[in-house]
Short mmCIF file of C-alpha atoms and ligand atoms in Angstrom, two decimals:
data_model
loop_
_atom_site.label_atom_id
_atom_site.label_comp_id
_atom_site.label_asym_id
_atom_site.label_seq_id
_atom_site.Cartn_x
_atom_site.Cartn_y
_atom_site.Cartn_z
CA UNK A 1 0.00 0.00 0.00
CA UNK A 2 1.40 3.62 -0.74
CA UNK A 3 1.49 5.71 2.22
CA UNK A 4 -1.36 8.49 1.54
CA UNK A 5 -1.38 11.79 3.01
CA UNK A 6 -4.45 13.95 2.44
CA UNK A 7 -4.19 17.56 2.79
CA UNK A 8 -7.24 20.47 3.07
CA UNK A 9 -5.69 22.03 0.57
CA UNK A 10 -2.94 22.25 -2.32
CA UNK A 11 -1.20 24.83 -0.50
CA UNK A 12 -0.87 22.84 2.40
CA UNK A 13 0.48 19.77 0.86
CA UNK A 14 3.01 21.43 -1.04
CA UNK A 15 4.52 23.47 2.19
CA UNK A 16 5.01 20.09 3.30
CA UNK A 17 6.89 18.83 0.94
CA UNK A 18 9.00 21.83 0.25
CA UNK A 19 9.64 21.46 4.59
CA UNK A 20 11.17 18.31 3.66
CA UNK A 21 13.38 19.01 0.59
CA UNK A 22 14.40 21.86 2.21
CA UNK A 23 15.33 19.78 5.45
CA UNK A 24 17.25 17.17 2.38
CA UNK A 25 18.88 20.04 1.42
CA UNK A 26 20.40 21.43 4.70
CA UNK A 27 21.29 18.09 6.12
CA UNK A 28 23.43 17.46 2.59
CA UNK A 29 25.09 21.23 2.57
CA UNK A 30 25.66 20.76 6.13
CA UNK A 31 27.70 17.76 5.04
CA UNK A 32 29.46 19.28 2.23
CA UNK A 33 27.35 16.99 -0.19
CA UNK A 34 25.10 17.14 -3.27
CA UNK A 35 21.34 16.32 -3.47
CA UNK A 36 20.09 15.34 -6.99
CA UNK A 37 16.02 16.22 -6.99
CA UNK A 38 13.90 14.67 -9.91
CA UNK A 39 11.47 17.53 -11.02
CA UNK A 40 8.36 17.67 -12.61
CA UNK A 41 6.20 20.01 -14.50
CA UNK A 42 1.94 21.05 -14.89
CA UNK A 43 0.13 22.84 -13.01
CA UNK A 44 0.56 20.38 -9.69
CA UNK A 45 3.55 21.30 -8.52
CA UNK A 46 3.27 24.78 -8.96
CA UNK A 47 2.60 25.62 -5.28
CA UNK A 48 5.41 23.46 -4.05
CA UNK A 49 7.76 25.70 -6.58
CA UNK A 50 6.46 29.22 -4.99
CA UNK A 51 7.18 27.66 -1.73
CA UNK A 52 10.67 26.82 -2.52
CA UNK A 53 11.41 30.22 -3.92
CA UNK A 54 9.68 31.92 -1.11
CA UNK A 55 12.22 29.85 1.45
CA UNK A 56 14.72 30.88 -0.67
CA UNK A 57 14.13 34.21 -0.30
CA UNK A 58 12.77 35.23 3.21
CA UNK A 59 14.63 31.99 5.21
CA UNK A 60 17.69 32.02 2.93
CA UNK A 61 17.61 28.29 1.36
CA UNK A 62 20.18 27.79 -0.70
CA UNK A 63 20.16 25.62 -4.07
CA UNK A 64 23.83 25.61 -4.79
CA UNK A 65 24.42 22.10 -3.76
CA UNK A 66 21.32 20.52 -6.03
CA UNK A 67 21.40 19.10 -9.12
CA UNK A 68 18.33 18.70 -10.69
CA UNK A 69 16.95 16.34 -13.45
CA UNK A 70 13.45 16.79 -15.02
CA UNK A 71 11.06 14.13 -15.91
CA UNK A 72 10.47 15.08 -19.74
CA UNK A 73 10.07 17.72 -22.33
CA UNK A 74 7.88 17.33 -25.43
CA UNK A 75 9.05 16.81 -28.88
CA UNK A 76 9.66 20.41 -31.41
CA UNK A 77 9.67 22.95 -28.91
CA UNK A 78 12.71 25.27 -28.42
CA UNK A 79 13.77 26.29 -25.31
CA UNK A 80 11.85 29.68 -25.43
CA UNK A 81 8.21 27.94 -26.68
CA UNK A 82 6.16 29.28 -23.31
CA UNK A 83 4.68 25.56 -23.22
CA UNK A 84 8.02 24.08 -23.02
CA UNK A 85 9.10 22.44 -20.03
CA UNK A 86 12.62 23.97 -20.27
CA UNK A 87 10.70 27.42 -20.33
CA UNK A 88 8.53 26.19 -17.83
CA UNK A 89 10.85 25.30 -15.20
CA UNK A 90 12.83 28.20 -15.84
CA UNK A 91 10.06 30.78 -14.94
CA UNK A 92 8.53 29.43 -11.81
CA UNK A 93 11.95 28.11 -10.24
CA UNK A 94 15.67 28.17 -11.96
CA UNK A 95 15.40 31.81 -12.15
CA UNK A 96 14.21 32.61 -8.68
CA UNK A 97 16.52 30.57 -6.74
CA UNK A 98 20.72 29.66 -6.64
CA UNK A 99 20.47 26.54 -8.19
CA UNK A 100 24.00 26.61 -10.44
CA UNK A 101 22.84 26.37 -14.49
CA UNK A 102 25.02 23.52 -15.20
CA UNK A 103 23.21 21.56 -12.64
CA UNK A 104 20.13 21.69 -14.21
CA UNK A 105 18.92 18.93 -16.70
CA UNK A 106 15.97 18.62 -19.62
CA UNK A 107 15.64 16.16 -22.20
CA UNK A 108 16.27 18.24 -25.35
CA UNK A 109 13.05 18.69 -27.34
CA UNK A 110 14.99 19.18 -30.54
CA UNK A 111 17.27 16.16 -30.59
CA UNK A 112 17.59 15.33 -34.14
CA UNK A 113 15.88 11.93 -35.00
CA UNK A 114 19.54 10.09 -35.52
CA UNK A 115 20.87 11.74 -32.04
CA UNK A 116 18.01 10.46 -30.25
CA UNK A 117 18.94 7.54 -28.87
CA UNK A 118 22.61 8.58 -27.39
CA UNK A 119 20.37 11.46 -26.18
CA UNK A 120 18.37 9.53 -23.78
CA UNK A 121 21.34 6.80 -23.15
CA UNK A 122 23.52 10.14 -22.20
CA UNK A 123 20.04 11.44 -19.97
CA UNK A 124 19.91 8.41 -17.81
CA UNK A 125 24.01 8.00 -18.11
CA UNK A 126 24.44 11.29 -16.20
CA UNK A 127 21.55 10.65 -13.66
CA UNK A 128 23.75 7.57 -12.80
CA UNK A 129 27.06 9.57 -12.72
CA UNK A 130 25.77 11.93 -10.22
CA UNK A 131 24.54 9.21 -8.04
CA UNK A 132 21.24 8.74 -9.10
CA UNK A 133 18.01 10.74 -7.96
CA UNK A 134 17.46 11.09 -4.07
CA UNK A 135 14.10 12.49 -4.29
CA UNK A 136 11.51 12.04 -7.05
CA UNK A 137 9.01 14.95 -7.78
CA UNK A 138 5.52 13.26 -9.63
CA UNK A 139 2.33 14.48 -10.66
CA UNK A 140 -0.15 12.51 -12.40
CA UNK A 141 -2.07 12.32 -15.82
CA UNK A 142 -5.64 11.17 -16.30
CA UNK A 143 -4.17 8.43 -18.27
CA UNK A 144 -2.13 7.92 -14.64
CA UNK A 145 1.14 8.98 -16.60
CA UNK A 146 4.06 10.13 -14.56
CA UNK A 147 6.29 11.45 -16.02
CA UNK A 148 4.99 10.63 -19.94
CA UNK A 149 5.04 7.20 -19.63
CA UNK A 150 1.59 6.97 -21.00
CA UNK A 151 -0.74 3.32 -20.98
CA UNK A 152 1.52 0.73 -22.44
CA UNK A 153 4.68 1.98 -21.01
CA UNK A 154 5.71 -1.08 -18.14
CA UNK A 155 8.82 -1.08 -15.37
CA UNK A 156 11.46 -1.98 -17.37
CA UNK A 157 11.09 1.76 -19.67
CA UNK A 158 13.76 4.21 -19.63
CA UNK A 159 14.18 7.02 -21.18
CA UNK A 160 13.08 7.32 -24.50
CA UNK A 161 10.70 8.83 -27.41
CA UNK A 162 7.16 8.27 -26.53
CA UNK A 163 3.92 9.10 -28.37
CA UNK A 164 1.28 11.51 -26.51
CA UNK A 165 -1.89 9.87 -25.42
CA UNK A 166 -5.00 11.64 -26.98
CA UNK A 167 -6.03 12.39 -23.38
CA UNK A 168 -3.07 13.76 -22.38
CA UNK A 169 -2.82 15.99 -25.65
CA UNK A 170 -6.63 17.15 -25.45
CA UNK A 171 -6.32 18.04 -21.71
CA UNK A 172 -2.89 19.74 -23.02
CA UNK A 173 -4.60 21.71 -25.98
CA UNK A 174 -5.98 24.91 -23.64
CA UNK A 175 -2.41 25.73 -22.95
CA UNK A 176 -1.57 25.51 -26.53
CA UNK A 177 -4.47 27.32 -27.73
CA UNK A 178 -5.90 23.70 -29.55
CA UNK A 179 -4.99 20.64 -29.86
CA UNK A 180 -3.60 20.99 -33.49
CA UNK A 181 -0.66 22.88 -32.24
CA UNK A 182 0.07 20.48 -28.86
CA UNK A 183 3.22 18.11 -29.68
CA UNK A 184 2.67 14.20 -30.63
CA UNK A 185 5.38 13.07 -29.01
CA UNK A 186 7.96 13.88 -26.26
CA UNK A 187 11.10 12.65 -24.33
CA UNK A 188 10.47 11.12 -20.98
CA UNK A 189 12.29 9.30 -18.53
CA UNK A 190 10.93 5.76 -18.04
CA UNK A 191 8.99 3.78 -15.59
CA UNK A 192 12.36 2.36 -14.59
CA UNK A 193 14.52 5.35 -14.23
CA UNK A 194 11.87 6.94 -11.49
CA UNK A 195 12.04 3.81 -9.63
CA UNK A 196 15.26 4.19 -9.05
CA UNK A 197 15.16 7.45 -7.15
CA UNK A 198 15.77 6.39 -3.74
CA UNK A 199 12.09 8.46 -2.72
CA UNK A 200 9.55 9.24 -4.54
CA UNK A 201 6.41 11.89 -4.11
CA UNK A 202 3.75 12.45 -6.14
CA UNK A 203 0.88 15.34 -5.64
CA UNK A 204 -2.48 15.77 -7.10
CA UNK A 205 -4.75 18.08 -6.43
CA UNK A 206 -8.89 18.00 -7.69
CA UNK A 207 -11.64 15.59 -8.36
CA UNK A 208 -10.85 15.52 -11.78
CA UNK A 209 -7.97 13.30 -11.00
CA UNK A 210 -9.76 10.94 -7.77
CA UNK A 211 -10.76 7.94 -10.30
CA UNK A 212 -7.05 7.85 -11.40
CA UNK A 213 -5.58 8.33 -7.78
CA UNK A 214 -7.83 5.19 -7.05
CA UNK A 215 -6.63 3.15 -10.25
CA UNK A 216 -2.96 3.98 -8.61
CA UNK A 217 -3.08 3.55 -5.02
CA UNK A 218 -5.70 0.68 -5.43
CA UNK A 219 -5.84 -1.14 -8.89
CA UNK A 220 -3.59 -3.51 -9.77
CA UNK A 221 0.00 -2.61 -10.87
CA UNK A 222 -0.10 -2.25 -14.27
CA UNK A 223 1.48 -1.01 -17.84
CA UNK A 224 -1.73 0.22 -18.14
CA UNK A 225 -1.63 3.04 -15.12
CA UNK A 226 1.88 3.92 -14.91
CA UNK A 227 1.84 5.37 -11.84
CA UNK A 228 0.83 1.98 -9.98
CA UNK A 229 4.02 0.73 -10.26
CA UNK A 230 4.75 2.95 -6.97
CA UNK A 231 2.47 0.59 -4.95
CA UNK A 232 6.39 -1.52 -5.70
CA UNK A 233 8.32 1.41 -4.75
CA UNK A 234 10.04 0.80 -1.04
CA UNK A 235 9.62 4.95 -0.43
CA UNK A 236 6.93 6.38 -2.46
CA UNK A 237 4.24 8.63 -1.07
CA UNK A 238 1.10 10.59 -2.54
CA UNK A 239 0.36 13.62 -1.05
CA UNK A 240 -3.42 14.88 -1.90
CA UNK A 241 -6.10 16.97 -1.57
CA UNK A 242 -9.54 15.87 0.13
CA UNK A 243 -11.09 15.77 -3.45
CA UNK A 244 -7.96 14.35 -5.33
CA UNK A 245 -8.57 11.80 -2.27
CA UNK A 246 -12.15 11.23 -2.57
CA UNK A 247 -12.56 8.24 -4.56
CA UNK A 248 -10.00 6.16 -2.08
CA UNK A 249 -11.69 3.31 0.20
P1 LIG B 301 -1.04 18.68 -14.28
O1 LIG B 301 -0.38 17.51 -15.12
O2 LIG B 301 -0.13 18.90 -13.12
O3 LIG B 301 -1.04 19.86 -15.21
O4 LIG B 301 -2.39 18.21 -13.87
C1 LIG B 301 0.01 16.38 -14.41
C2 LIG B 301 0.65 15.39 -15.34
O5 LIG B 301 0.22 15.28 -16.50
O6 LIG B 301 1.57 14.69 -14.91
#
């Protein structure tokens, strides 16, 4: 069973976690060591992010000892496309905080098709070379992606190419003013490569996402919800509102 923490509200959840990377954090620097964080993108973890920046800058939290690797970035987008996740991550953390800019890691969205593979062999290369990922940063997709691994995508995926879901793409196409212009495919890492981060946290917040919180906490694992495969994971934990929560026996 994955430990389930329900919160009143969004807000609440994510000071909680930011309490706890920030305590990761100052118990590494205080050691002279490095944390690697696994981040994530969509509108989930943006209250976690604000929090972070805002211990940065009234309590003085520093980033200079994290290295951070994020979970995908879709397929054609440049680094200065206001969907992309490079762009993304950039406005609502990187540029806010101390975090040094050759620690930071994306999947390139413009890999050439022939590149691609040493791309994603280099991605998961330099996760390893830095020691892998102490703490994993999830949301969750309708189709229960995390990261992209959409339905189909089992525990033995790393990172690679993957074609959007239609789900994913439709509940996408808002952002991108219609689904026409949202990307068919991006890089993610795989099922595999975030169960290897040595913790793992995912948030979701709303009742539009309670029937897939229940597939993941309390379906069977499978290819088919992505995120199940934490119910495996020795140190995963949701953290939830009461209406992402309300579906849960
Ligand atoms: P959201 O996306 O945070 O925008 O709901 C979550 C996800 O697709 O993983």
């Amino acid at each position: 069973m994955i430990p389930v923490k329900v919160f009143d509200t969004p807000q609440d959840a994510a000071k909680s976690l930011a309490a706890e990377v920030a305590e990761l954090i100052r118990s590494r620097a205080a050691e002279g060591k490095p944390v690697v964080l696994g981040l994530a993108t969509g509108a989930t973890p943006l209250p976690f992010y604000a929090e972070l920046v805002r211990m940065h800058r009234e309590e003085g939290l520093s980033f200079a000892n994290v290295t951070s690797f994020n979970l995908d970035e879709y397929s054609g987008l440049p680094r200065e496309h206001p969907e992309s996740y490079w762009y993304f991550m950039h406005h609502n953390l990187f540029d806010h905080i101390d975090i040094k800019p050759e620690n930071v890691n994306l999947p390139s969205g413009l890999v050439a098709p022939e590149d691609l593979d040493a791309h994603c062999a280099a991605y998961e290369q330099k996760i390893k070379d830095c020691g892998g990922i102490d703490l994993q940063i999830l949301g969750i997709g309708r189709t229960g992606h995390i990261g992209f691994n959409e339905p189909g995508s089992d525990d033995s995926t790393i990172t690679r190419k993957i074609q959007l879901d239609e789900l994913t793409r439709s509940d996408a196409a808002p952002a991108f003013g219609g689904i026409e212009n949202v990307p068919k495919t991006a890089i993610t890492m795989g099922v595999a490569t975030i169960m290897a981060a040595r913790r793992v946290v995912l948030m979701a917040w709303g009742a539009k996402k309670a029937p897939i919180v229940k597939k993941a906490v309390e379906g069977p694992v499978t290819s088919e919800v992505a995120a199940s495969y934490l119910q495996k994971h020795p140190n995963a934990c949701f953290l939830l509102d009461k209406e992402a929560a309300s579906e849960l026996q």
